[in-house]
Amino acid sequence: MSTATAVPTSAGRGPVTELFLGGGRARRVTWLLVGLLVLFSAVRVISGQQALTSSSTFGAALLLAVPLLLVALGGLFAERAGVVNIGLEGMMILGTWGAGWAGYQWGWVGALAGGALFGALGGLVHAVATVTFGVDHVVSGVAINILAAGVVRFLSELLYTDNAAGGGVTQSPPLSSSPPRLSLPVLSSGPDLLGDLESRHWFLVSDLAGLLRGVSNEVGVLTVLAVLMVPAAYLVLWRTAFGLRLRSCGENPAAADSLGVPVYRLKYIAVVISGMLAGLGGVFLVFIANIYREGQTNGRGFIGLAALIFGNWRPGGLAAGAGLFGFADALQLRSRTAVVALLLLVAVILVGVAIWQATRRRYVQAVIAVAFGAAALAGFLTIDQLPPGIVSFTPHLTTLLVLSLASQRLRPPKADGLVYRRGEH
C-alpha cells in the first residue's frame, strides 16, 4: 500500500516568487531592482552620460533582449529534459534564414512560421543524434552550429542568385510586411509627460521616466507576446503534469522511466521545442533588420545560453540575464562614450562583491574583486572613448563578467548532458 504525500510549499512562496527566485523572497527582487535603478541613476549623474538610462536605450534593449530571451527559453526546455543544447546558435541561424525566405514571400506571418519550422528541424536533428544514437551532447551541438552555417549558405546560393533587391546571395529580399506595433495607452497617449520628465535629467525620476517610456512606446505586438512567454514557460514546466514529467527526465530519467514516464518521447518533444524557440529568436533578428543577412546572429545563440546559465535554469532568472545582455548590446549601439560609464558601474559592483566576500571570510576572492574594481575605476577616470572593436564586444565581455560572478551558486539539472539508455542505470 502506498501513500501519496503532498509536498508543502514554503511560507510566502507564491507563483510569482517561484517564477523569479525559485522559492526565494519576492521582496529581495524588488529591492534589488530598486537598488540597480538607483545605481544606474547615480552613475549617469556622475559620468554625465545621459544615454545610459535614456528611453531610446531602454527601447533598443528590449528589442535586442527578445531574441536572447527566446533562445534562453529554448535552452531551458532542452536542459530541463536532460539534453545540453550547445546547438542553439545553429538553430537560431536556421531560424533567420527560414524567416528571411518565407517573410519576403508571405510577410511577417510567413516569417514566423518559416523561422519556427527551420529551428524545429535543427532541434529534431539534435534530438535524433543525442537521444536515439547517444552522441555526446556537446559534440552534436557543435556539429549543428557548423552544419547550420553551411546549410544556409547552400540554400542562399541556390535561391538568391537572382536577388533583384541587391546583396547577392548573402541576404534575402526585404520582408513583404512588418509585424504590428502598439503603445501602452496609459503611459504613451496624450501629452508626452514621460518625455518631459526624462529631458529634465533629474536624479532617479528622469531615469524611471526613461525606463517606462522606452518599454511602452511603439512596442511590437510580438515583442509583448515573447515577454509573456516567460510566465507561460514557468506555468508549463512547474505547474502542469507535462512539465513535471519533462523535468523528471532531466533529474533522474531512470526513476522516471520506472514510473511509466515516456523519457525518450519527452526528450524529443523538449529538444524540438528548444529548436523552435531558438528559431523564433532568429525571426526577431530578421524583424529588426527587415531582411535576412548572412552572419546575422553574431554569436547571440551562445549569449542566450549564457543567459540561461546565469538565470540558474529558471525562467525569471534567464529573463533577467537576457535583459542585461540586451542592455549592453543596446548601449554599445547607441553611444560609444556611454560604454565607458559602465566601467564605473562595474567598479561599484565589484566593491560590493568584495565586501560580501569579506563578510563570508573569503579574503582571497575579496582582494581579487577589489583589484579588478580598482582597475575598472582607473579605466573610467583615464579613458575618454574606447576603440570600436572593444565597444562592439561589450555584450560578450558582459557575458564573461556576469558568468564569472554567478558561477558559484549554479544548480543545473542532475542528469543534464548524460546519455540515457534504458536498463543501463
Coordinates of C-alpha atoms in Angstrom, one line a residue:
M1 CA 0.0 0.0 0.0
S2 CA 1.4 3.3 -1.0
T3 CA 0.6 6.7 0.5
A4 CA 0.6 9.8 -1.6
T5 CA 2.2 12.7 0.3
A6 CA 1.7 16.3 -0.7
V7 CA 4.8 18.4 -0.7
P8 CA 4.1 21.7 1.0
T9 CA 5.5 24.8 -0.4
S10 CA 7.4 27.1 1.9
A11 CA 5.7 30.0 3.5
G12 CA 5.5 33.1 1.3
R13 CA 6.3 31.2 -1.9
G14 CA 3.6 32.3 -4.4
P15 CA 3.7 31.6 -8.2
V16 CA 5.4 35.0 -8.9
T17 CA 8.0 34.4 -6.3
E18 CA 8.7 30.9 -7.7
L19 CA 9.0 32.3 -11.2
F20 CA 11.7 34.8 -10.4
L21 CA 13.6 33.3 -7.5
G22 CA 12.8 29.6 -7.4
G23 CA 11.5 29.8 -3.9
G24 CA 13.3 33.0 -2.6
R25 CA 11.6 36.1 -1.3
A26 CA 10.0 38.4 -3.8
R27 CA 10.9 41.4 -1.6
R28 CA 14.5 40.8 -2.2
V29 CA 13.9 41.0 -6.0
T30 CA 12.0 44.3 -5.6
W31 CA 14.8 45.8 -3.5
L32 CA 17.4 44.5 -6.0
L33 CA 15.7 46.2 -8.9
V34 CA 15.3 49.4 -7.0
G35 CA 18.9 49.4 -6.0
L36 CA 20.0 48.8 -9.6
L37 CA 17.9 51.7 -10.8
V38 CA 19.4 54.0 -8.1
L39 CA 22.9 52.8 -9.0
F40 CA 22.4 53.4 -12.7
S41 CA 21.0 56.9 -12.0
A42 CA 24.0 57.7 -9.8
V43 CA 26.4 56.6 -12.5
R44 CA 24.5 58.6 -15.1
V45 CA 24.7 61.8 -13.0
I46 CA 28.4 61.3 -12.1
S47 CA 29.5 60.4 -15.7
G48 CA 27.2 62.8 -17.5
Q49 CA 26.3 60.1 -20.0
Q50 CA 22.5 60.6 -20.5
A51 CA 22.3 57.7 -23.0
L52 CA 22.9 55.3 -20.1
T53 CA 19.3 55.5 -19.0
S54 CA 17.6 57.1 -22.0
S55 CA 14.3 55.9 -23.4
S56 CA 15.9 55.1 -26.7
T57 CA 18.5 52.9 -24.9
F58 CA 15.8 51.0 -23.0
G59 CA 13.7 50.6 -26.1
A60 CA 16.6 49.2 -28.0
A61 CA 17.5 47.0 -25.1
L62 CA 14.0 45.4 -25.0
L63 CA 14.2 44.9 -28.8
L64 CA 17.6 43.2 -28.6
A65 CA 16.8 41.2 -25.4
V66 CA 13.8 39.4 -27.0
P67 CA 16.0 37.1 -29.3
L68 CA 18.2 36.2 -26.4
L69 CA 15.2 35.6 -24.2
L70 CA 13.7 33.2 -26.8
V71 CA 17.0 31.3 -27.2
A72 CA 17.4 31.0 -23.5
L73 CA 13.8 29.7 -23.1
G74 CA 14.6 27.1 -25.8
G75 CA 17.7 26.1 -23.9
L76 CA 15.5 25.8 -20.7
F77 CA 13.2 23.2 -22.2
A78 CA 16.0 21.1 -23.6
E79 CA 18.2 21.2 -20.5
R80 CA 15.4 20.7 -18.1
A81 CA 14.8 17.4 -20.0
G82 CA 18.4 16.5 -19.6
V83 CA 19.7 17.4 -23.1
V84 CA 22.5 20.0 -23.3
N85 CA 21.8 22.2 -26.3
I86 CA 25.0 23.9 -27.4
G87 CA 23.5 24.0 -30.9
L88 CA 21.2 26.9 -30.1
E89 CA 23.3 29.2 -32.2
G90 CA 22.9 26.9 -35.2
M91 CA 19.2 26.6 -34.7
M92 CA 19.0 30.4 -34.5
I93 CA 20.9 30.7 -37.8
L94 CA 18.4 28.3 -39.4
G95 CA 15.6 30.4 -38.0
T96 CA 17.0 33.6 -39.5
W97 CA 17.2 32.0 -42.9
G98 CA 13.8 30.5 -42.7
A99 CA 12.3 33.8 -41.7
G100 CA 14.0 35.7 -44.5
W101 CA 13.0 33.3 -47.1
A102 CA 9.4 32.9 -46.0
G103 CA 9.0 36.6 -45.0
Y104 CA 9.7 38.1 -48.4
Q105 CA 7.1 35.8 -49.9
W106 CA 4.3 35.7 -47.3
G107 CA 5.0 38.6 -44.9
W108 CA 5.7 38.6 -41.2
V109 CA 3.3 35.6 -40.5
G110 CA 5.2 33.5 -43.0
A111 CA 8.5 34.6 -41.4
L112 CA 7.2 33.4 -38.0
A113 CA 6.2 30.0 -39.5
G114 CA 9.4 29.6 -41.5
G115 CA 11.7 30.5 -38.7
A116 CA 10.0 28.3 -36.2
L117 CA 9.9 25.4 -38.7
F118 CA 13.6 25.6 -39.6
G119 CA 14.6 25.9 -36.0
A120 CA 12.5 22.9 -35.0
L121 CA 14.2 20.9 -37.8
G122 CA 17.6 21.8 -36.2
G123 CA 16.2 20.6 -32.9
L124 CA 15.0 17.4 -34.4
V125 CA 18.5 16.7 -35.8
H126 CA 19.9 17.3 -32.3
A127 CA 17.3 15.0 -30.7
V128 CA 18.0 12.2 -33.1
A129 CA 21.7 12.4 -32.6
T130 CA 21.6 12.7 -28.8
V131 CA 18.5 10.8 -27.7
T132 CA 18.4 8.0 -30.3
F133 CA 22.1 7.5 -31.2
G134 CA 23.6 8.6 -27.9
V135 CA 26.0 11.1 -29.4
D136 CA 27.7 13.3 -26.9
H137 CA 25.5 16.4 -26.5
V138 CA 28.3 18.9 -26.8
V139 CA 29.7 17.2 -30.0
S140 CA 26.2 17.2 -31.5
G141 CA 25.6 20.8 -30.7
V142 CA 28.9 22.0 -32.1
A143 CA 28.3 19.9 -35.3
I144 CA 24.8 21.6 -35.7
N145 CA 26.4 25.0 -35.3
I146 CA 28.9 24.2 -38.1
L147 CA 26.3 22.5 -40.3
A148 CA 23.7 25.3 -40.0
A149 CA 26.1 27.9 -41.3
G150 CA 26.9 25.7 -44.3
V151 CA 23.2 24.8 -45.0
V152 CA 22.0 28.4 -45.1
R153 CA 24.9 29.3 -47.4
F154 CA 24.0 26.5 -49.7
L155 CA 20.3 27.4 -49.7
S156 CA 21.2 31.1 -50.3
E157 CA 23.4 30.1 -53.3
L158 CA 20.5 28.0 -54.6
L159 CA 17.7 30.5 -54.2
Y160 CA 19.1 34.0 -54.0
T161 CA 21.3 34.0 -57.2
D162 CA 18.8 36.3 -58.9
N163 CA 18.3 38.6 -55.9
A164 CA 17.0 41.8 -57.6
A165 CA 17.0 43.7 -54.3
G166 CA 20.8 43.6 -54.2
G167 CA 23.1 42.0 -51.7
G168 CA 23.6 38.9 -53.8
V169 CA 23.5 35.5 -52.1
T170 CA 24.4 36.9 -48.7
Q171 CA 21.0 38.3 -48.0
S172 CA 17.3 37.9 -48.8
P173 CA 14.9 40.4 -50.3
P174 CA 13.2 42.6 -47.7
L175 CA 10.1 41.2 -45.9
S176 CA 6.9 42.0 -47.7
S177 CA 5.2 43.2 -44.5
S178 CA 6.2 44.0 -40.9
P179 CA 4.5 42.9 -37.7
P180 CA 2.1 45.3 -35.9
R181 CA 3.2 47.7 -33.2
L182 CA 1.4 49.3 -30.2
S183 CA 1.9 51.8 -27.4
L184 CA 0.5 51.3 -23.9
P185 CA -2.4 53.8 -23.6
V186 CA -1.8 55.0 -20.1
L187 CA 1.9 55.7 -20.4
S188 CA 2.2 56.9 -24.1
S189 CA -1.0 58.6 -25.1
G190 CA -1.7 62.3 -24.8
P191 CA 1.0 64.8 -23.7
D192 CA 4.4 63.3 -23.5
L193 CA 4.8 63.6 -19.8
L194 CA 7.4 60.9 -19.5
G195 CA 9.4 62.5 -22.3
D196 CA 9.3 65.8 -20.4
L197 CA 10.4 64.2 -17.2
E198 CA 13.2 62.4 -19.0
S199 CA 14.6 65.6 -20.6
R200 CA 15.0 67.3 -17.2
H201 CA 17.7 64.8 -16.2
W202 CA 16.6 64.6 -12.6
F203 CA 18.2 62.0 -10.3
L204 CA 16.1 58.8 -10.4
V205 CA 12.9 60.4 -11.6
S206 CA 14.2 61.0 -15.1
D207 CA 15.7 57.5 -15.2
L208 CA 12.5 55.9 -14.2
A209 CA 10.6 58.0 -16.8
G210 CA 13.2 56.9 -19.5
L211 CA 12.6 53.3 -18.5
L212 CA 8.8 53.5 -18.6
R213 CA 8.9 55.4 -21.9
G214 CA 11.3 53.0 -23.6
V215 CA 9.3 49.9 -22.8
S216 CA 5.9 51.3 -23.5
N217 CA 6.2 53.4 -26.7
E218 CA 5.9 51.8 -30.1
V219 CA 6.5 48.2 -28.9
G220 CA 5.9 45.4 -31.3
V221 CA 2.9 43.2 -30.5
L222 CA 5.1 40.1 -31.0
T223 CA 7.6 41.6 -28.5
V224 CA 4.9 41.7 -25.9
L225 CA 3.9 38.1 -26.7
A226 CA 7.5 37.0 -26.4
V227 CA 7.9 38.6 -23.0
L228 CA 4.7 36.8 -21.9
M229 CA 6.3 33.5 -22.8
V230 CA 8.4 33.7 -19.7
P231 CA 5.4 33.2 -17.3
A232 CA 3.9 30.8 -19.8
A233 CA 7.1 28.7 -19.7
Y234 CA 7.0 28.7 -15.9
L235 CA 3.4 27.6 -15.8
V236 CA 4.0 24.8 -18.3
L237 CA 7.2 23.5 -16.7
W238 CA 6.3 23.9 -13.0
R239 CA 2.5 23.9 -12.8
T240 CA 1.5 21.1 -15.2
A241 CA 1.9 17.3 -15.2
F242 CA 3.6 17.5 -18.5
G243 CA 6.2 19.9 -17.1
L244 CA 6.7 17.6 -14.0
R245 CA 7.4 14.6 -16.2
L246 CA 9.7 16.6 -18.5
R247 CA 11.8 17.9 -15.6
S248 CA 12.0 14.4 -14.1
C249 CA 13.7 13.3 -17.3
G250 CA 16.4 15.9 -16.5
E251 CA 16.8 15.0 -12.9
N252 CA 16.5 11.2 -12.8
P253 CA 15.5 9.6 -16.1
A254 CA 15.8 6.0 -14.8
A255 CA 13.4 6.7 -11.9
A256 CA 11.0 8.5 -14.3
D257 CA 11.2 5.6 -16.7
S258 CA 10.4 3.1 -13.9
L259 CA 7.2 5.1 -13.2
G260 CA 6.0 4.9 -16.7
V261 CA 7.2 8.3 -17.9
P262 CA 8.0 8.2 -21.7
V263 CA 11.5 9.5 -21.3
Y264 CA 12.6 9.3 -24.9
R265 CA 9.4 10.9 -26.3
L266 CA 9.6 13.8 -23.8
K267 CA 13.3 14.4 -24.6
Y268 CA 12.4 14.6 -28.3
I269 CA 9.5 17.0 -27.6
A270 CA 11.7 19.2 -25.4
V271 CA 14.5 19.4 -27.9
V272 CA 12.2 20.2 -30.8
I273 CA 10.5 22.9 -28.7
S274 CA 14.0 24.2 -27.9
G275 CA 14.9 24.4 -31.6
M276 CA 11.6 26.1 -32.4
L277 CA 12.1 28.8 -29.8
A278 CA 15.7 29.4 -30.9
G279 CA 14.4 29.7 -34.5
L280 CA 11.9 32.3 -33.3
G281 CA 14.8 34.2 -31.7
G282 CA 16.3 34.3 -35.2
V283 CA 13.0 35.5 -36.6
F284 CA 13.1 38.6 -34.3
L285 CA 16.6 39.4 -35.6
V286 CA 15.1 39.4 -39.1
F287 CA 12.3 41.6 -38.0
I288 CA 14.7 44.2 -36.6
A289 CA 16.6 44.4 -39.9
N290 CA 13.6 43.7 -42.1
I291 CA 15.8 41.4 -44.0
Y292 CA 18.0 38.2 -43.7
R293 CA 21.7 38.7 -43.8
E294 CA 24.4 36.1 -43.5
G295 CA 26.1 36.1 -40.1
Q296 CA 23.1 37.9 -38.6
T297 CA 23.1 36.1 -35.3
N298 CA 26.7 37.2 -34.4
G299 CA 27.0 34.7 -31.6
R300 CA 23.7 35.6 -29.9
G301 CA 22.8 31.9 -29.6
F302 CA 25.8 31.5 -27.2
I303 CA 24.8 34.6 -25.3
G304 CA 21.3 33.2 -24.9
L305 CA 22.8 30.1 -23.5
A306 CA 24.9 32.2 -21.1
A307 CA 21.6 33.9 -20.0
L308 CA 20.1 30.5 -19.2
I309 CA 23.1 29.6 -17.1
F310 CA 23.1 33.0 -15.4
G311 CA 19.4 32.5 -14.6
N312 CA 20.2 29.2 -12.9
W313 CA 17.9 27.3 -15.3
R314 CA 14.8 29.3 -14.1
P315 CA 12.5 31.4 -16.4
G316 CA 12.7 34.6 -14.3
G317 CA 16.5 34.4 -13.9
L318 CA 17.1 33.9 -17.6
A319 CA 14.8 36.8 -18.4
A320 CA 17.0 39.0 -16.2
G321 CA 20.1 37.7 -17.9
A322 CA 18.6 38.4 -21.4
G323 CA 17.7 41.9 -20.3
L324 CA 21.2 42.6 -19.0
F325 CA 22.9 41.4 -22.2
G326 CA 20.3 43.2 -24.3
F327 CA 21.0 46.4 -22.5
A328 CA 24.8 46.0 -23.0
D329 CA 24.2 45.4 -26.7
A330 CA 21.9 48.4 -27.0
L331 CA 24.2 50.7 -25.2
Q332 CA 27.2 50.0 -27.4
L333 CA 25.0 50.7 -30.5
R334 CA 23.6 54.0 -29.0
S335 CA 26.8 55.6 -27.7
R336 CA 30.5 54.6 -27.7
T337 CA 31.3 57.0 -24.9
A338 CA 28.5 55.8 -22.7
V339 CA 30.1 52.4 -22.6
V340 CA 33.0 53.9 -20.6
A341 CA 30.4 54.8 -17.9
L342 CA 29.9 51.0 -17.5
L343 CA 33.4 50.8 -16.1
L344 CA 32.3 52.9 -13.1
L345 CA 29.2 50.7 -12.7
V346 CA 31.5 47.6 -12.8
A347 CA 33.8 49.2 -10.2
V348 CA 30.9 49.8 -7.8
I349 CA 29.5 46.3 -8.2
L350 CA 32.9 44.7 -7.7
V351 CA 33.4 46.7 -4.5
G352 CA 30.1 45.4 -3.3
V353 CA 31.1 41.8 -4.2
A354 CA 34.4 42.3 -2.3
I355 CA 32.5 43.4 0.9
W356 CA 30.2 40.5 0.6
Q357 CA 33.1 38.0 0.2
A358 CA 34.9 39.6 3.1
T359 CA 31.9 39.1 5.4
R360 CA 32.0 35.4 4.4
R361 CA 35.7 35.3 5.3
R362 CA 36.7 34.7 1.6
Y363 CA 39.5 37.1 1.7
V364 CA 41.3 36.0 -1.5
Q365 CA 38.2 36.5 -3.6
A366 CA 37.6 39.8 -1.9
V367 CA 41.1 41.0 -2.8
I368 CA 40.7 39.9 -6.4
A369 CA 37.3 41.8 -6.6
V370 CA 38.9 44.9 -5.2
A371 CA 41.8 44.7 -7.6
F372 CA 39.6 44.4 -10.6
G373 CA 37.3 47.1 -9.2
A374 CA 40.3 49.4 -8.9
A375 CA 41.3 48.7 -12.5
A376 CA 37.8 49.4 -13.7
L377 CA 37.7 52.7 -11.8
A378 CA 41.1 53.7 -13.2
G379 CA 39.8 52.9 -16.7
F380 CA 36.8 55.1 -16.2
L381 CA 38.9 58.0 -15.0
T382 CA 41.5 57.8 -17.7
I383 CA 39.7 56.6 -20.8
D384 CA 37.5 59.0 -22.8
Q385 CA 36.4 56.7 -25.6
L386 CA 37.0 53.0 -26.2
P387 CA 38.2 51.6 -29.6
P388 CA 35.3 50.5 -31.8
G389 CA 36.4 46.9 -31.7
I390 CA 36.2 46.7 -27.9
V391 CA 32.9 48.6 -27.9
S392 CA 31.3 46.1 -30.2
F393 CA 32.5 43.4 -28.0
T394 CA 30.7 44.8 -24.9
P395 CA 27.9 42.2 -24.8
H396 CA 30.4 39.4 -24.8
L397 CA 32.5 41.0 -22.1
T398 CA 29.4 41.5 -20.0
T399 CA 28.6 37.8 -20.5
L400 CA 32.0 36.7 -19.3
L401 CA 31.9 39.0 -16.2
V402 CA 28.4 38.0 -15.2
L403 CA 29.0 34.3 -15.5
S404 CA 32.2 34.6 -13.5
L405 CA 30.3 36.3 -10.7
A406 CA 27.3 33.9 -10.8
S407 CA 29.1 30.6 -11.3
Q408 CA 29.3 29.8 -7.6
R409 CA 25.6 29.3 -7.0
L410 CA 24.5 27.4 -10.1
R411 CA 22.4 24.3 -9.8
P412 CA 21.8 22.6 -13.2
P413 CA 19.5 19.6 -13.6
K414 CA 21.3 16.5 -12.2
A415 CA 21.1 14.4 -15.4
D416 CA 21.8 17.3 -17.8
G417 CA 24.1 16.2 -20.6
L418 CA 24.1 12.5 -19.6
V419 CA 23.3 9.9 -22.3
Y420 CA 20.4 7.8 -21.0
R421 CA 19.9 4.2 -22.1
R422 CA 17.0 2.1 -20.6
G423 CA 18.3 -0.6 -18.4
E424 CA 21.9 0.8 -18.1
H425 CA 21.2 2.9 -15.0

